[in-house]
Structures are given as structure tokens and as C-alpha cells.
């Protein structure tokens, strides 16, 4: 694992995710300089408040992703409510209003799968609390491409279904309590 | 070459083939989303590789049609982003009022929900009778639905809420008749609308416009195609004409930025001001 250089981190969360994401971001160190992309289901229409909340939690600048943003280190990009977030081969972002997938737009699978195509073995995927199984297909793709997959330990999750579904599918490399994910990530870089 | 690279190559060959065979140009679409659409189409056929689609799509025009409908995403709704319509009425309508005749181009109108939303607001501001709306898309099936004016009843609750938030003056139900689980909007709304096939990737300017709306279409294009399309809009707009984009689309990094001023940032409303951008080319 150590001989690999990770170039991007994707995070997916649903019910209970707003606090879980803040807690994860606040634990990351200044050495953690790769771009971060986040899908959180069912955000309120305007998440200025939220970007601020997450901004203050971590050392990152958090930003609602705009179409064709090029990914920069030290920035956490959040999928805008009602748009899917996709990663292009040239490491820029795209948005789409394609139909919802499993009732979700943004969909965690759409971000994870496209990010995995763009970053292949250099991607880390983290699935946090949630009450559905979005993200599982995406994590399988990340694993198949040789990336690193992490699930929040279901009994530390406000809603355990989402991480449990990923674990059951066999796509997960590492199961960690929420409070240990950040320090584990810090040690990877 | 790994799987991802091979798939990339297959998609490139497929899109190239379709362009030369049918003239439909998807080569400058955002790769990540076109790939998802192609894979979605593939999953509905009995082929297992993207490149295996090429022969059947080249020889069988019927398959190509269904490919086209599958690849183009016509998801839309009435009064999407109500705050946009509210600002449109407050900032743009007063300008439109000064013209005896108003030309409007709704590009990428999908199944028409946005077009009728605009038509309703124009009516309520007494602008409809002097307006002509050209509503275009490259998807004929979507255009046919737009002409039919029939939408599912179950959506009307959300649409009514959005209509009110958009600054609608009456009740949305004043504009349609419900029948079983569908509604049909009034034919009077369609009187000044021309629905037409226009492909933003290959067709050009067709008339002078006072207002151009193209929302949530550019996100599907790469920067080069975005710039092509934005130049067409710039060249279509009269001096002081308005351009409206989707809430996550911007002119900021485009080649036409200097030809426009920003009227409302969040609503992505721009006004055509000078032709510096054109002279620089
Ligand atoms: C996601 S819909 C957006 C509909 C609507 N404007 C809205 O915001 O709700 C995108 C539309 O763009 C159309 N479109 C895509 N590529 C096009 C092209 N090259 N020329 C014309 N229309 C195109 C699609 O057929 C589809 O109807």
C-alpha cells in the first residue's frame, strides 16, 4: 500500500453524514494535500452554511463544485444539490442532471465510478453513514482498479446500512471507526 | 492498454463513426457523462463491448434513433430554480417591455416544461402577444412531447409551489386541464411558440434574438463545444439582449466573457454589451 501514491480522495455519505464528514475533515493534517470530492445526499438547496461548517471543521477550503472546475489540492469539492458530480480523464469536474440513481442525485456511485476511471489505482474511496446502498457499486469499481477502499465501522455510524452494504459486497479494504479514519488517511500520504 | 483506456478508445471510434455516418456530433461532449450514457445503451442491447455497437449502429438507422434518444438526457421540470424566474421577471422583463416585438430562443428545451413556464410568466406580464419563442432541441421525440403539452399530474404539486415562488400571479391550474393522471396545458400558450430541431454542435445562428435561454445543456459539453455554442448565442443576441444559463454554468472562463456583463450572478443572467470578444477573434 505504501509504495502507491494516492492522488485523490472521494467521500460518500447520506443520513447522519453532515456531522460525520465534519469530523473526518477536522482530523486531516496539513500534509493531506490531495483533492477531495464529496457527495452528501439530500443537502438543502443552498449549502453555503454547510460549506462554511465543513470549511471551519477542517484545514481545507470547501467549495460547491462548478462545472469544469479543475481539481486542486487542498480543496474539498462538494456535489451541488440536484446535480450528479463526475470526474473527467483530464481531472476536471463535470455536472449532470441525468435521472436520479436509486432515488439519489447526486449519486455516490456516479462520483466514485467516474473518479475511479480517472484516477484508477491512485484513488481512495471512503463510505460513511447512510441508510441506503449507494456507493457500493462505486467502491467495487475503485477496488477493481486497484484503489483503496475504506468503510466506516457500521456500529459507529448513525445509519449502518450504507457502510454495511459496501462491506458485504467484499469491496472494502479497511473497516475503521469514524474517529480513526482521518489519522489512517494522514499516514498514507 | 488497460480497460479504461480501451473503453475510451472504443467510445472515440464509435462517436467518430456516428458523426461521419449521420452527422450527429458527440465528439466534444463531456467524456465521463457520454460514457455513462453509452454504457447504459449497451446494457439494453445484447452486445458486451462498446465497439460491437458500431456495425449495428452504422447499418441500422432505427438502432441509431434509439441510441440517440438514450444518449440525450431530457430530464427537465417546470419553473426549475424559482429564484431564477423571479429575477428574470424583475431584471429582464422591464427591458423586454421596451421592444415592440420580442424574439426568444430556448435552446435545449427538452420536453418543453421550461418553455411553458416562461410562456406563462410572459402572459402574466402582458408580453406574450408580442413575443415569439423559438424552442429547439436535437431530440425529435422530446420536441414531439413538447408540442403535445401533456405532463404527469403527479408533478403538478411541486410545479405549483415553484410557480408561486417564481412570482406567478395566479394559480398554475388555471393553465391546464387534468384528465386521469395527466394534464394538458392550454393551446393558447403554444400559439407563439415554434418548436424546431436544431443541433447546437453542428447548426448555427438562425435569427436575431432579444433573449436566449440555454439551461443545463452546456454542462454536457466540453469547453471547446461550450465556446462554440456560446459564440452562437452571442452572435444571435442583439445589443442589450440577455443570455440565461443553468445555475451551475457560467461565462467566466469562456471566450465570449468580454462581450457580456453579469446582470445576476446566482441566476446566471448576462447581458450582451459589446463586441470586443468578436473583434479579438
Ligand atoms: C438535461 S436537458 C435540460 C432541459 C432544460 N433546459 C432544463 O434545464 O430543465 C438537456 C437537453 O439538451 C438537449 N441537447 C443535448 N445536446 C444537444 C445538442 N447538441 N443540440 C441541441 N440540444 C441538445 C437534450 O436533448 C436535452 O433535451
XYZ file of C-alpha atoms in Angstrom, chain A residues 20-182:
163
model
C -19.516 12.574 10.105
C -17.910 14.494 7.251
C -17.088 17.435 9.511
C -15.470 15.066 11.976
C -13.421 13.387 9.245
C -12.274 16.665 7.670
C -11.273 18.101 11.026
C -8.897 15.208 11.608
C -6.931 15.511 8.385
C -3.496 17.069 8.682
C -1.931 19.811 6.594
C 0.132 17.143 4.840
C -3.046 15.774 3.333
C -2.891 17.850 0.185
C -4.710 15.775 -2.428
C -8.078 16.987 -3.796
C -11.182 15.708 -2.028
C -14.603 15.195 -3.619
C -17.716 14.708 -1.529
C -21.241 13.512 -2.205
C -23.673 14.028 0.639
C -27.269 13.051 -0.123
C -30.185 15.410 0.333
C -28.437 18.639 1.063
C -30.600 21.694 1.458
C -30.939 23.750 -1.711
C -28.205 26.182 -0.854
C -25.418 24.763 1.180
C -23.413 27.899 1.876
C -23.949 27.261 5.543
C -22.697 23.763 5.138
C -19.591 24.628 3.134
C -18.812 27.095 5.885
C -19.394 24.489 8.561
C -17.137 22.000 6.814
C -14.651 24.740 5.992
C -14.301 25.585 9.642
C -14.104 21.946 10.649
C -11.041 21.240 8.540
C -7.994 22.939 7.189
C -9.431 22.774 3.711
C -11.244 25.204 1.629
C -14.650 23.650 0.857
C -16.372 24.613 -2.331
C -19.568 23.666 -4.115
C -18.288 22.156 -7.351
C -18.790 24.189 -10.516
C -18.932 22.700 -13.977
C -15.415 22.213 -15.439
C -13.562 23.050 -12.215
C -10.052 21.654 -12.404
C -9.198 19.704 -9.308
C -6.729 21.394 -6.993
C -5.060 20.081 -3.911
C -6.180 21.466 -0.599
C -9.753 21.919 -1.785
C -12.745 19.766 -0.919
C -15.352 19.863 -3.703
C -18.947 19.186 -2.764
C -21.534 17.952 -5.264
C -24.219 20.636 -5.652
C -27.732 19.597 -4.587
C -29.659 18.085 -7.509
C -26.647 17.536 -9.758
C -24.508 14.460 -10.249
C -20.784 15.134 -9.887
C -18.453 13.405 -12.371
C -14.673 13.341 -12.817
C -13.180 13.586 -16.310
C -9.996 11.871 -17.510
C -8.219 15.244 -17.509
C -9.007 15.656 -13.781
C -11.659 18.284 -14.246
C -15.195 18.049 -12.890
C -18.458 17.800 -14.809
C -22.022 18.061 -13.598
C -25.134 16.425 -14.975
C -28.855 16.318 -14.301
C -29.249 12.740 -15.519
C -32.067 10.848 -13.793
C -31.693 10.017 -10.131
C -29.954 6.736 -9.379
C -31.528 4.770 -6.536
C -33.528 7.914 -5.684
C -30.355 9.962 -5.355
C -28.963 12.944 -7.204
C -26.112 13.496 -6.552
C -25.308 9.797 -6.586
C -22.271 8.457 -4.741
C -21.830 5.706 -7.345
C -21.603 8.240 -10.187
C -18.818 10.159 -8.425
C -16.953 7.026 -7.297
C -17.132 5.275 -10.676
C -16.034 8.253 -12.756
C -13.307 9.192 -10.245
C -12.096 5.625 -10.348
C -11.859 5.745 -14.157
C -9.850 8.957 -13.919
C -7.520 8.061 -11.033
C -7.523 4.246 -11.208
C -5.146 2.830 -8.550
C -4.404 6.295 -7.184
C -7.826 6.841 -5.643
C -9.061 6.422 -2.084
C -12.800 5.898 -1.545
C -14.454 6.342 1.849
C -18.050 5.395 2.590
C -19.655 6.791 5.722
C -23.019 6.622 7.463
C -26.204 6.226 5.406
C -29.492 4.361 5.155
C -29.312 3.021 1.586
C -26.746 1.212 -0.539
C -25.477 3.969 -2.800
C -21.694 3.821 -3.074
C -21.335 0.050 -3.106
C -21.064 -0.225 -6.895
C -18.623 2.676 -6.950
C -16.403 1.105 -4.300
C -16.324 -2.141 -6.246
C -15.056 -0.234 -9.260
C -12.389 1.508 -7.121
C -11.285 -1.837 -5.727
C -11.225 -3.426 -9.190
C -8.964 -0.626 -10.425
C -6.548 -1.173 -7.533
C -7.573 1.838 -5.452
C -8.015 1.820 -1.679
C -11.481 1.430 -0.139
C -12.482 2.311 3.411
C -15.808 1.920 5.221
C -16.874 3.475 8.474
C -17.360 0.676 11.027
C -21.147 0.246 10.859
C -21.677 0.297 14.621
C -20.050 3.737 14.813
C -22.396 5.035 12.091
C -25.618 6.880 12.717
C -27.101 4.738 9.911
C -25.253 1.500 9.280
C -26.840 0.279 6.036
C -24.573 2.080 3.606
C -21.185 1.039 5.012
C -22.577 -2.453 5.775
C -23.736 -2.893 2.182
C -20.272 -1.991 0.906
C -18.627 -4.368 3.364
C -20.988 -7.211 2.441
C -20.135 -6.784 -1.222
C -16.498 -7.552 -0.484
C -15.346 -4.225 -1.885
C -13.802 -2.863 1.305
C -10.083 -2.996 2.199
C -10.287 -1.366 5.601
C -13.076 -1.017 8.175
C -12.455 1.751 10.695
C -14.356 3.638 13.383
C -15.141 7.168 12.283
C -12.611 8.677 14.693
C -9.732 6.660 13.216
C -10.321 7.287 9.520
C -8.574 10.672 9.416
